[in-house]
XYZ file of C-alpha atoms in Angstrom:
777
model
C 55.774 136.923 44.479
C 58.259 135.472 41.977
C 56.725 133.028 39.447
C 58.821 130.078 38.257
C 60.564 131.069 34.914
C 58.725 128.405 33.058
C 55.273 129.640 34.523
C 56.194 133.143 33.839
C 57.154 132.396 30.169
C 53.828 130.532 29.711
C 51.979 133.619 31.240
C 53.977 135.900 29.021
C 53.048 133.753 26.059
C 49.441 134.035 26.751
C 49.737 137.804 27.113
C 51.468 138.093 23.984
C 48.991 135.964 22.076
C 46.223 138.227 23.448
C 47.936 141.390 22.591
C 49.017 140.123 19.069
C 45.336 139.425 18.283
C 44.757 143.169 19.205
C 47.786 144.195 17.155
C 46.432 142.613 14.067
C 43.375 144.954 14.491
C 45.905 147.696 15.241
C 48.106 147.245 12.025
C 44.895 147.047 10.021
C 43.988 150.383 11.323
C 47.288 151.901 10.698
C 47.292 150.655 7.077
C 43.854 152.230 6.637
C 44.205 155.112 8.931
C 42.550 157.576 6.335
C 39.319 155.477 6.267
C 39.222 154.704 9.950
C 40.473 157.942 11.417
C 38.241 159.278 14.147
C 37.634 162.971 14.831
C 39.263 164.314 17.859
C 35.958 165.556 19.168
C 34.627 161.868 18.849
C 36.911 161.115 21.806
C 35.622 163.822 23.994
C 35.054 162.649 27.566
C 37.427 159.700 27.425
C 39.809 160.543 30.131
C 42.575 158.003 29.520
C 45.880 159.681 28.970
C 46.654 157.513 25.876
C 43.759 158.781 23.885
C 43.128 162.458 24.960
C 44.828 163.879 21.938
C 43.067 161.617 19.338
C 43.989 158.583 17.423
C 47.777 159.402 17.101
C 48.548 158.318 20.685
C 46.348 155.168 20.318
C 48.214 154.130 17.104
C 51.651 155.005 19.052
C 50.617 152.542 21.806
C 49.768 149.835 19.261
C 52.987 150.400 17.626
C 54.977 150.099 21.027
C 53.289 146.909 21.725
C 53.931 145.636 18.248
C 57.420 147.029 17.934
C 59.126 146.371 21.100
C 56.998 145.921 24.420
C 56.011 142.229 23.615
C 59.767 141.468 23.047
C 60.536 143.530 26.206
C 57.925 141.547 28.213
C 59.417 138.268 27.039
C 62.821 139.411 28.282
C 64.427 140.547 24.986
C 66.474 143.241 26.710
C 67.530 141.106 29.452
C 67.227 137.306 28.262
C 68.949 135.718 31.139
C 67.352 137.946 33.726
C 64.061 136.441 35.447
C 61.051 138.476 34.561
C 59.071 140.438 37.068
C 55.344 140.460 36.957
C 55.324 144.244 36.618
C 56.596 143.780 32.962
C 53.565 141.308 32.362
C 51.184 143.606 34.036
C 52.406 146.596 32.100
C 51.976 145.046 28.666
C 48.522 143.431 29.724
C 47.450 146.857 31.021
C 48.488 148.521 27.674
C 46.783 145.822 25.730
C 43.679 146.268 27.838
C 43.566 149.907 27.149
C 43.998 149.313 23.259
C 41.096 146.668 23.510
C 38.863 149.026 25.555
C 39.081 151.769 23.315
C 38.609 149.568 20.245
C 35.438 148.357 21.721
C 34.086 151.761 22.574
C 35.057 153.655 19.376
C 32.168 152.114 17.570
C 29.629 153.546 20.265
C 27.561 156.890 19.956
C 29.596 159.867 21.299
C 27.173 160.432 24.151
C 27.511 156.859 25.306
C 31.137 156.879 24.722
C 31.624 160.063 27.055
C 30.390 158.241 30.151
C 32.622 155.210 29.667
C 36.026 154.692 31.606
C 38.303 152.784 29.143
C 40.951 152.157 31.856
C 38.507 149.732 33.453
C 38.400 145.986 32.047
C 34.767 145.530 31.302
C 35.270 141.987 32.280
C 36.250 142.977 35.761
C 33.427 145.559 36.372
C 31.187 146.403 33.588
C 29.362 149.081 35.672
C 32.535 151.044 36.292
C 33.533 150.530 32.546
C 30.064 151.791 31.358
C 29.627 154.723 33.994
C 32.922 155.554 35.464
C 33.958 158.580 33.535
C 30.545 160.103 34.051
C 30.641 159.381 37.770
C 33.890 161.143 38.199
C 33.097 164.069 35.927
C 30.890 167.018 36.474
C 27.892 164.979 35.051
C 28.110 162.922 38.220
C 27.894 165.739 40.600
C 24.986 165.469 42.907
C 22.956 168.768 42.709
C 22.517 170.651 46.125
C 18.659 170.167 46.108
C 18.998 166.447 45.561
C 20.390 163.130 47.282
C 21.308 161.484 44.169
C 21.902 161.968 40.472
C 21.108 159.499 37.564
C 22.549 159.707 33.998
C 19.732 158.478 32.033
C 16.763 159.397 34.164
C 17.803 162.962 35.001
C 18.281 163.612 31.280
C 14.838 162.660 30.400
C 13.403 164.579 33.400
C 15.156 167.884 32.501
C 14.155 167.759 28.936
C 10.489 167.217 29.817
C 10.762 169.725 32.363
C 12.128 172.204 29.959
C 9.410 171.507 27.360
C 6.661 171.614 29.962
C 7.939 174.929 31.575
C 7.632 176.618 28.211
C 4.184 175.080 27.648
C 2.887 176.035 31.167
C 3.996 179.798 30.616
C 1.434 180.259 27.909
C -1.314 177.641 28.543
C -4.634 178.954 29.431
C -5.870 175.687 30.839
C -5.768 174.350 34.440
C -2.119 173.499 34.301
C -0.747 176.607 33.027
C -2.884 178.655 35.391
C -1.802 176.763 38.264
C 1.900 176.974 37.434
C 1.622 180.849 36.970
C -0.282 181.349 40.211
C 2.525 179.461 41.958
C 5.107 181.642 40.472
C 3.151 184.655 41.470
C 3.504 183.431 45.107
C 1.412 184.038 48.163
C 1.704 187.300 50.314
C 1.765 187.045 54.225
C -1.621 188.699 54.273
C -3.159 186.051 51.898
C -1.668 183.208 53.947
C -3.390 184.767 56.995
C -6.748 184.803 55.087
C -6.255 181.220 54.029
C -5.483 179.903 57.647
C -7.842 181.855 59.640
C -10.850 179.694 59.110
C -8.889 176.475 59.905
C -7.102 177.845 63.020
C -10.481 179.017 64.139
C -12.033 175.563 63.506
C -9.356 174.023 65.812
C -10.383 176.218 68.748
C -13.922 174.765 68.466
C -12.848 171.145 69.088
C -13.930 170.401 72.804
C -15.397 166.830 72.567
C -15.714 163.848 70.423
C -18.822 165.348 68.541
C -16.914 168.575 67.637
C -13.801 166.525 66.723
C -15.851 164.423 64.240
C -17.196 167.653 62.733
C -13.898 169.187 62.349
C -12.522 166.054 60.825
C -15.245 166.112 58.149
C -14.519 169.571 57.165
C -10.687 169.020 56.999
C -11.145 165.816 54.947
C -13.516 167.335 52.545
C -10.771 169.799 51.826
C -8.450 166.847 50.800
C -6.485 167.004 53.888
C -5.675 164.273 56.460
C -6.159 164.068 60.114
C -5.403 160.785 61.905
C -6.585 158.529 59.061
C -6.416 159.009 55.263
C -8.809 157.548 52.750
C -8.852 156.882 49.037
C -11.024 155.049 46.446
C -9.148 152.211 44.348
C -9.962 148.931 42.920
C -11.274 146.451 45.365
C -8.790 143.936 46.627
C -11.200 141.169 46.709
C -13.234 142.093 43.386
C -11.457 143.735 40.581
C -14.748 144.740 38.988
C -15.405 147.018 41.740
C -14.130 150.117 43.531
C -13.700 150.203 47.428
C -13.098 152.606 50.065
C -9.668 152.369 51.776
C -8.721 153.629 55.063
C -5.091 153.799 56.232
C -3.140 155.778 58.832
C -1.947 159.358 58.137
C 1.869 159.560 57.680
C 3.392 160.092 60.913
C 6.140 162.660 61.555
C 7.806 160.524 64.277
C 9.323 157.112 63.223
C 9.870 153.892 65.111
C 13.686 154.492 65.091
C 12.777 157.779 66.879
C 10.947 156.128 69.556
C 13.637 153.692 70.060
C 16.324 156.309 70.324
C 14.066 158.154 72.817
C 13.731 154.916 74.930
C 17.327 154.287 74.876
C 18.760 157.810 75.475
C 18.430 160.397 78.023
C 17.570 162.994 75.428
C 15.000 163.080 72.689
C 16.171 162.151 69.112
C 17.415 164.851 66.923
C 14.341 164.156 64.671
C 12.017 164.755 67.487
C 13.753 167.920 68.379
C 13.378 168.939 64.843
C 9.795 168.502 64.863
C 9.448 170.750 67.983
C 11.162 173.366 65.969
C 8.891 172.852 62.940
C 5.599 173.048 65.057
C 7.033 176.113 66.973
C 7.910 177.864 63.739
C 4.648 177.137 62.154
C 2.383 178.184 64.919
C 4.523 181.330 65.455
C 4.118 182.242 61.641
C 0.402 181.835 62.016
C 0.375 184.808 64.445
C 0.513 182.943 67.994
C 2.670 183.957 70.691
C 5.961 182.089 71.669
C 4.371 180.502 74.748
C 1.494 178.936 72.670
C 3.711 177.956 69.922
C 5.967 175.849 72.463
C 2.786 174.579 74.238
C 1.530 173.404 70.836
C 4.911 171.747 69.998
C 4.663 169.615 73.230
C 1.188 168.592 72.366
C 1.895 167.716 68.811
C 4.986 165.563 69.873
C 2.897 163.686 72.472
C 0.275 162.716 69.803
C 2.795 161.958 67.008
C 4.550 159.553 69.482
C 1.419 157.816 70.144
C 0.702 157.425 66.534
C 4.003 156.066 65.736
C 3.696 153.514 68.548
C 0.437 152.472 66.955
C 1.951 151.922 63.420
C 2.580 148.424 62.228
C 5.699 147.292 60.863
C 5.327 146.798 57.106
C 5.673 143.065 57.154
C 3.432 142.661 60.205
C 0.191 140.893 59.773
C -1.756 144.126 60.616
C -0.169 145.793 57.620
C -2.345 143.821 55.231
C -5.706 144.741 53.741
C -8.526 143.920 55.977
C -12.026 143.721 54.818
C -14.322 145.237 57.512
C -17.918 146.845 57.681
C -18.963 149.879 59.525
C -19.875 148.106 62.424
C -16.281 147.086 62.945
C -15.364 150.792 63.123
C -17.984 151.592 65.497
C -16.668 148.834 67.819
C -13.092 149.621 67.455
C -13.217 153.416 67.726
C -16.823 153.975 69.217
C -15.714 157.739 70.004
C -16.189 158.586 66.550
C -19.792 159.007 65.022
C -19.028 156.888 61.889
C -22.503 157.178 60.322
C -22.093 160.997 60.558
C -18.745 160.735 58.924
C -19.840 158.533 56.235
C -23.013 160.529 55.479
C -21.330 163.939 55.396
C -18.394 162.798 53.222
C -21.088 161.343 50.731
C -20.030 157.758 51.342
C -23.398 156.727 52.973
C -23.455 153.642 50.814
C -19.984 152.211 51.785
C -19.393 149.417 54.213
C -23.144 148.583 54.901
C -25.799 146.255 53.474
C -28.181 143.558 54.737
C -27.346 139.856 54.792
C -30.293 138.869 52.439
C -29.086 141.319 49.630
C -27.543 140.055 46.503
C -23.668 139.893 46.969
C -20.453 139.144 45.046
C -18.607 136.010 45.156
C -17.068 137.050 48.419
C -20.159 138.003 50.167
C -19.978 141.849 49.922
C -23.669 143.240 48.957
C -23.616 144.549 45.487
C -25.311 147.765 46.600
C -22.361 148.791 48.918
C -18.857 149.171 47.990
C -16.412 147.238 50.337
C -14.644 149.048 53.132
C -11.029 148.050 53.509
C -8.498 149.242 56.233
C -4.845 149.090 56.175
C -2.625 148.778 59.248
C -5.743 148.209 61.314
C -4.020 148.539 64.734
C -3.739 152.297 64.375
C -7.444 152.371 65.078
C -6.825 151.246 68.657
C -4.405 154.164 68.941
C -7.049 156.650 67.743
C -9.450 155.431 70.284
C -6.787 155.736 73.013
C -6.270 159.447 71.926
C -10.038 160.278 71.916
C -10.472 158.586 75.368
C -7.894 161.022 76.656
C -4.981 158.600 77.153
C -1.368 159.540 76.971
C 1.410 157.606 75.337
C 1.767 155.463 78.551
C -1.804 154.783 78.855
C -2.443 157.147 81.704
C -5.758 159.143 81.807
C -5.686 162.844 81.098
C -7.914 165.508 82.436
C -10.704 166.457 79.986
C -9.403 169.995 79.560
C -5.769 168.838 79.107
C -7.152 166.159 76.518
C -8.997 168.590 74.248
C -6.309 171.339 74.513
C -3.831 168.688 73.230
C -6.198 168.010 70.252
C -6.628 171.789 69.480
C -2.927 172.138 69.250
C -2.656 169.179 67.023
C -5.356 170.218 64.627
C -4.039 173.661 64.548
C -0.590 172.449 63.485
C -1.741 169.870 61.079
C -3.920 172.344 59.099
C -1.168 174.963 59.013
C 1.337 172.334 57.893
C -0.972 170.968 55.119
C -1.112 174.448 53.674
C 2.629 175.553 54.263
C 4.134 174.536 50.965
C 1.636 176.764 49.207
C 1.979 179.831 51.354
C 4.585 182.693 51.668
C 8.288 181.989 51.691
C 8.584 182.085 55.399
C 6.416 178.941 55.486
C 8.229 177.251 52.583
C 11.424 177.893 54.271
C 10.343 176.349 57.590
C 9.219 173.112 55.657
C 12.482 173.161 53.923
C 14.580 173.258 57.161
C 12.499 170.336 58.569
C 13.090 168.352 55.730
C 16.885 169.037 55.891
C 16.988 168.024 59.566
C 14.809 164.833 58.974
C 16.133 163.724 55.681
C 19.601 165.442 55.200
C 20.680 168.779 54.012
C 19.682 169.737 50.449
C 19.495 173.243 48.841
C 16.065 174.828 48.445
C 14.576 174.385 44.907
C 14.347 177.265 42.605
C 10.735 178.716 42.715
C 10.006 177.695 39.089
C 11.237 173.934 39.861
C 8.972 173.856 42.811
C 5.931 175.269 40.711
C 6.711 172.744 37.871
C 6.844 169.854 40.585
C 3.590 170.881 42.215
C 1.889 171.429 38.904
C 2.938 168.134 37.265
C 1.915 166.190 40.445
C -1.372 168.014 41.321
C -2.510 168.252 37.688
C -0.679 165.310 36.315
C -3.321 164.304 33.711
C -4.003 167.972 32.382
C -0.022 168.428 32.235
C 0.179 165.036 30.301
C -2.377 166.128 27.781
C -0.617 169.233 27.099
C 2.632 167.247 26.637
C 1.205 164.471 24.411
C -0.697 167.033 22.179
C 2.116 169.495 21.830
C 5.427 167.699 22.189
C 5.136 163.713 21.839
C 5.655 161.990 18.284
C 2.655 159.583 18.125
C 4.701 157.112 16.058
C 6.515 156.265 19.261
C 3.641 154.618 20.607
C 3.284 152.075 17.784
C 6.935 151.435 17.807
C 6.938 150.618 21.475
C 4.093 148.546 21.084
C 5.879 146.549 18.405
C 8.890 146.284 20.940
C 6.544 144.842 23.709
C 5.166 142.340 21.284
C 8.527 141.036 20.009
C 9.713 140.752 23.929
C 6.526 138.786 24.767
C 7.115 136.363 21.709
C 10.688 135.743 22.928
C 9.166 135.189 26.654
C 6.548 132.928 25.287
C 9.094 130.909 23.346
C 11.213 130.657 26.385
C 8.300 129.333 28.558
C 7.721 126.549 25.987
C 11.118 125.103 26.551
C 11.609 125.822 30.377
C 12.517 122.362 31.525
C 11.784 122.786 35.104
C 8.082 123.451 34.659
C 5.567 120.827 34.145
C 3.463 121.034 30.971
C 0.349 122.272 32.782
C 2.185 125.028 34.466
C 3.902 126.075 31.265
C 0.730 126.355 29.532
C -0.876 128.288 32.424
C 2.143 130.776 32.396
C 1.759 131.220 28.510
C -1.922 131.986 28.932
C -1.116 134.556 31.683
C 1.444 136.101 29.229
C -1.091 136.191 26.488
C -3.714 137.873 28.745
C -1.261 140.608 29.777
C -2.338 143.943 28.280
C -0.066 146.793 27.232
C -0.862 150.510 28.047
C 1.600 152.513 26.008
C 2.310 156.336 25.983
C -1.056 157.715 26.732
C -4.745 156.326 26.904
C -6.764 156.053 23.720
C -9.563 157.743 25.586
C -8.579 160.511 28.089
C -10.039 160.434 31.530
C -12.286 163.293 32.939
C -9.468 164.292 35.228
C -7.840 166.025 32.352
C -10.616 168.599 32.102
C -11.914 168.418 35.739
C -10.686 171.933 36.740
C -11.552 173.789 33.466
C -12.607 177.392 33.890
C -12.306 177.256 37.800
C -8.673 178.165 38.171
C -6.951 181.730 38.156
C -3.443 182.853 37.559
C -3.245 184.427 40.940
C -4.300 182.948 44.366
C -2.160 179.768 44.448
C -3.605 178.383 47.863
C -7.138 179.037 46.618
C -6.381 177.178 43.465
C -5.064 174.292 45.550
C -8.297 174.246 47.543
C -10.464 173.974 44.281
C -8.279 171.067 43.029
C -8.516 169.306 46.277
C -12.188 169.794 46.754
C -12.887 168.578 43.016
C -10.692 165.581 43.590
C -12.812 164.563 46.688
C -16.132 165.087 45.041
C -15.035 162.857 42.121
C -13.969 160.058 44.365
C -17.405 160.004 46.047
C -18.910 159.226 42.701
C -16.223 156.914 41.407
C -16.634 154.544 44.312
C -19.905 153.383 43.025
C -18.613 153.071 39.449
C -17.096 150.038 37.656
C -13.457 150.250 37.200
C -11.807 149.899 33.835
C -9.136 147.227 33.853
C -6.658 149.463 32.026
C -7.067 152.569 34.115
C -3.919 154.268 34.695
C -4.746 154.929 38.377
C -2.408 157.207 40.253
C 0.123 157.431 37.316
C -0.181 159.438 34.145
C 1.749 159.675 30.829
C 4.561 162.392 31.713
C 5.897 159.975 34.318
C 9.330 158.740 33.455
C 8.925 155.162 34.569
C 7.033 151.973 33.619
C 5.148 149.640 35.770
C 3.210 146.356 35.952
C 0.082 145.818 38.045
C -0.303 142.207 39.114
C -3.974 142.644 40.288
C -5.057 143.132 36.608
C -2.103 141.695 34.892
C -1.341 144.774 32.857
C 1.937 146.749 31.840
C 2.074 150.578 31.426
C 4.836 152.343 29.533
C 4.140 156.232 29.794
C 5.164 158.558 27.043
C 7.586 160.094 29.525
C 10.043 157.248 29.287
C 9.698 156.865 25.467
C 12.224 159.417 25.016
C 15.924 159.958 24.590
C 18.370 158.448 25.886
C 15.934 155.422 26.412
C 14.386 155.662 22.916
C 14.782 157.494 19.763
C 13.961 157.058 16.158
C 17.523 158.079 15.317
C 19.089 155.431 17.654
C 20.242 151.907 16.295
C 17.783 149.518 17.330
C 20.248 147.590 19.581
C 20.513 150.838 21.678
C 16.725 151.088 21.809
C 16.184 147.469 22.915
C 19.243 147.677 25.328
C 17.623 150.796 27.051
C 13.853 150.893 26.763
C 13.564 147.309 25.853
C 15.015 145.887 28.974
C 12.862 148.190 30.879
C 9.743 146.939 29.194
C 11.010 143.370 29.628
C 11.754 144.089 33.313
C 8.107 145.023 33.953
C 6.747 142.067 31.908
C 8.797 139.589 33.993
C 7.089 141.155 37.196
C 4.282 139.055 36.203
C 6.378 135.876 37.029
C 8.568 137.146 39.749
C 8.513 135.841 43.488
C 5.069 137.361 43.950
C 3.806 137.696 40.343
C 3.751 134.046 39.959
C 1.223 133.582 42.615
C -1.495 135.237 40.530
C -3.067 133.938 37.233
C -3.854 135.721 34.054
C -6.843 137.569 35.663
C -4.803 138.757 38.634
C -6.664 136.223 40.856
C -4.567 134.347 43.471
C -4.814 130.441 42.520
C -2.779 127.580 42.792
C -2.104 127.345 39.092
C 1.513 125.886 39.411
C 2.413 122.443 40.026
C 4.141 121.865 43.518
C 7.160 120.597 41.855
C 7.408 123.678 39.680
C 7.133 125.861 42.752
C 10.101 124.175 44.292
C 12.030 124.425 41.045
C 11.227 128.180 40.879
C 12.333 128.664 44.546
C 15.467 126.727 43.949
C 16.539 129.002 41.195
C 15.334 132.118 42.929
C 17.470 131.194 46.032
C 20.561 131.276 43.779
C 19.760 134.866 42.883
C 19.065 135.730 46.485
C 22.446 134.375 47.535
C 24.291 135.995 44.730
C 22.982 139.398 45.547
C 23.496 138.917 49.313
C 27.134 139.223 48.534
C 26.843 142.663 46.957
C 27.909 145.436 49.212
C 30.210 143.454 51.374
C 33.241 144.639 49.188
C 32.432 148.341 50.214
C 31.837 147.992 54.118
C 32.823 151.617 54.686
C 30.236 152.987 52.131
C 27.437 150.782 53.495
C 28.440 151.088 57.191
C 29.009 147.403 57.204
C 25.630 146.537 55.560
C 25.039 144.668 52.354
C 22.233 143.989 49.701
C 19.489 141.879 51.139
C 18.979 139.189 48.449
C 15.491 138.225 49.644
C 14.047 141.728 49.952
C 15.133 142.654 46.516
C 14.439 139.342 44.935
C 11.467 140.391 42.900
C 13.177 143.209 41.217
C 16.342 141.120 40.689
C 14.225 138.387 38.909
C 12.451 141.252 36.719
C 16.126 142.689 35.700
C 17.286 139.278 34.684
C 14.215 138.126 32.726
C 13.796 141.712 31.188
C 17.279 141.817 29.828
C 17.393 138.378 28.558
C 14.061 138.579 26.714
C 14.810 142.055 25.304
C 18.086 140.798 23.981
C 16.474 137.780 22.346
C 13.677 139.960 20.910
C 16.351 142.388 19.376
C 18.237 139.369 17.839
C 14.931 137.732 16.504
C 13.528 141.013 14.992
C 16.838 142.212 13.515
C 18.435 139.108 11.961
C 21.153 141.015 9.922
C 22.575 142.259 13.253
C 22.346 138.985 15.140
C 25.775 137.949 14.848
C 27.297 141.500 15.131
C 29.320 141.810 18.384
C 29.452 145.441 17.758
C 25.493 145.601 18.012
C 25.636 143.272 21.050
C 28.120 145.554 22.883
C 25.963 148.592 22.137
C 23.003 146.605 23.523
C 24.809 145.696 26.778
C 26.193 149.240 27.218
C 22.826 150.893 26.748
C 21.498 148.490 29.297
C 24.279 149.263 31.874
C 24.040 153.075 31.273
C 20.200 152.979 32.168
C 21.673 152.634 35.956
C 24.554 154.959 36.036
C 23.709 156.481 39.220
C 25.534 158.407 42.042
C 23.941 158.782 45.556
C 24.978 160.493 48.849
C 26.151 158.081 51.411
C 23.024 158.683 53.592
C 20.769 158.127 50.575
C 22.589 154.958 49.756
C 22.354 153.411 53.008
C 18.778 154.324 53.507
C 17.857 152.792 50.089
C 19.704 149.709 51.192
C 17.014 149.089 53.851
C 14.046 150.816 52.181
C 14.313 150.221 48.441
C 13.056 146.938 46.891
C 15.568 147.383 44.166
C 19.231 146.559 44.384
C 21.681 149.594 44.255
C 22.367 150.443 40.511
C 25.791 149.098 40.240
C 24.624 145.706 41.380
C 21.740 145.631 38.845
C 24.267 145.714 36.223
C 26.819 143.326 37.554
C 24.262 140.830 38.761
C 22.319 140.612 35.451
C 25.245 140.652 33.065
C 27.517 138.397 34.959
C 24.834 135.643 34.498
C 24.321 136.159 30.816
C 26.570 134.213 28.422
C 26.184 136.367 25.468
C 27.464 139.473 27.219
C 30.593 137.365 28.066
C 30.882 136.538 24.518
C 30.397 140.018 23.211
C 33.265 141.385 25.492
C 35.376 138.320 25.363
C 35.464 137.812 29.130
C 37.411 134.853 30.092
C 35.703 132.073 32.035
C 36.298 132.744 35.814
C 36.536 136.548 35.288
C 34.262 138.710 37.563
C 31.795 139.183 34.733
C 31.888 135.526 33.453
C 31.840 133.465 36.787
C 31.758 129.656 36.612
C 28.593 129.654 38.640
C 25.696 131.432 37.208
C 22.210 131.852 38.234
C 19.310 131.430 35.638
C 15.578 131.553 36.243
C 13.707 132.448 32.916
């Protein structure tokens, strides 16, 4: 559309003024080119045509702007001819290219390589910070994965490389397990491993033999219908409890819906049939038995799927019960026998006149807690020989169904540790269920298995051999500085009443930090010493599982340490916060390049690792964390008006994030981010970035007013989330992940933060500096 001449002239003047500002810098560079010249290699990875040959082309562009293009844009060649918007756009684009390069030239080469300088940082900072990496080889999704992440994958690969070298020579449990995995399992060994279990399945003829089989299976650290674990009591953090929850089903609610709506089974149920058939055939059974087992397994899995609660349903919450409740709900199981044989005889019992805790649980008996309790009714139906429709089965048909199910489940539990035929069958199932991915190289599988099954032994090896201990103190100092800024912010938060502010500050003060590795290593580091061999992989797996079960039966009667690492361990590349104990963990795995290095400018360390630490700290005050006090107890410690003010500001964030994804309807199949479902993580992102930035400024006063340092901080934050997903993975994460997609974590946080707009000189009203901003902490 043609603009009136006067309007165009004013627009051209604004462009010229902006460009001339840049040209002053350009002329200074030209006048001092010997001192400011950047090596050609320093521009590696910047794909813009103007810069690919080094500084010369950049300077030529500046000369063009200074020498003739501004005059051209103002109509110097055709002063009587109305200007077209194309001329203004061309000059603005050229000036933007110069500005973008001048801004990124100050960044470290590895960060610069990910940046797309053709993108205006004020339009889309994620694409600016990550755009070149996304379109380059680095952004290619590996065939054995569904996504790739710039920072996180780099750390994972480096730790993997270091650990692989350690595993190859280590004579402790981790090294022995890794090498036994590399040695593999021969088909004859697989037969020897499976024979006792498939024989056990054939003994199950009634409820009594079912319970006996269940005990043997669960003592071997396998699951059948329900799983159990020992963890901190949901009602009393000074005690452990025994938790029951349903075993993971291989048929989902969506599979059931498809089966109900269509004339044919869903592709996932068909894939399950294929898996059962393959597994049972590999174990030496004929085709007829394999197909028969597939029918039986699908029938039971469909019943279990029907009995699963939705995650937000009332039945999904922890329920404190006693053993009598189990006897009433599933009378077909001899629960006293199960508890006695599993060495949990003291759990879920006790007399009314015994000394009890504040909630009424006898001190002599750990609490019994069930999750998703409705599944117990389904278990009772199965043991009463009912089918998925509630019809009664004949006794023989009923226990034939159970034999098939136990046979398959025990084979499947071992399959990943057996010979390649079994591993391939599992891989094919995963391809059909979750999308096609390449099979992992053997050493990668062995690394994953070892670092997961022996996470503590592996972590001890890494910390002792590879981790610089000074990083622990440096990270603690960073956390202390971030907490100080959070505390200062609470002191001046106007929407909180005084009592709520004081309570929030007290919670922040009580929050403890576990950094890098524990001062006292847990017994699990040394639990399997002297028991594993460098051959016999499935036998090693048996030993590890058995020892874990024995340890759990002892732990349930112990007093937990508040700062216990739980199911995580130091080589994990992540950080996490526990609202139940008000503690924050930063494992050694994440205190690593590119999140942290002694060689980095502190602006980069705070922008990368510091924002992650701040994120976890803010979880103590997000939409669920603010419901718990400094001891992790649920109390009304906020004034009602403060709650309302919090909700009002949180609603602003929820509405902001609801809009994300609508601009890419084809990519997300018409879906968008759920601002309510992702609210807790979005609050944590917002607070974490804010307090880390303030902590950096306060602890490094000489760089407080340096826009270059600020740009480094914000770019480091954004590059934390450079990520590329397959479409299937992106859509699945939109519904299942409590985090917003990576791009929107960057756009949402930075567009709400005024210092970012100042650092990159984003005009008010531009996408990254909107007039309406959301601010909570």
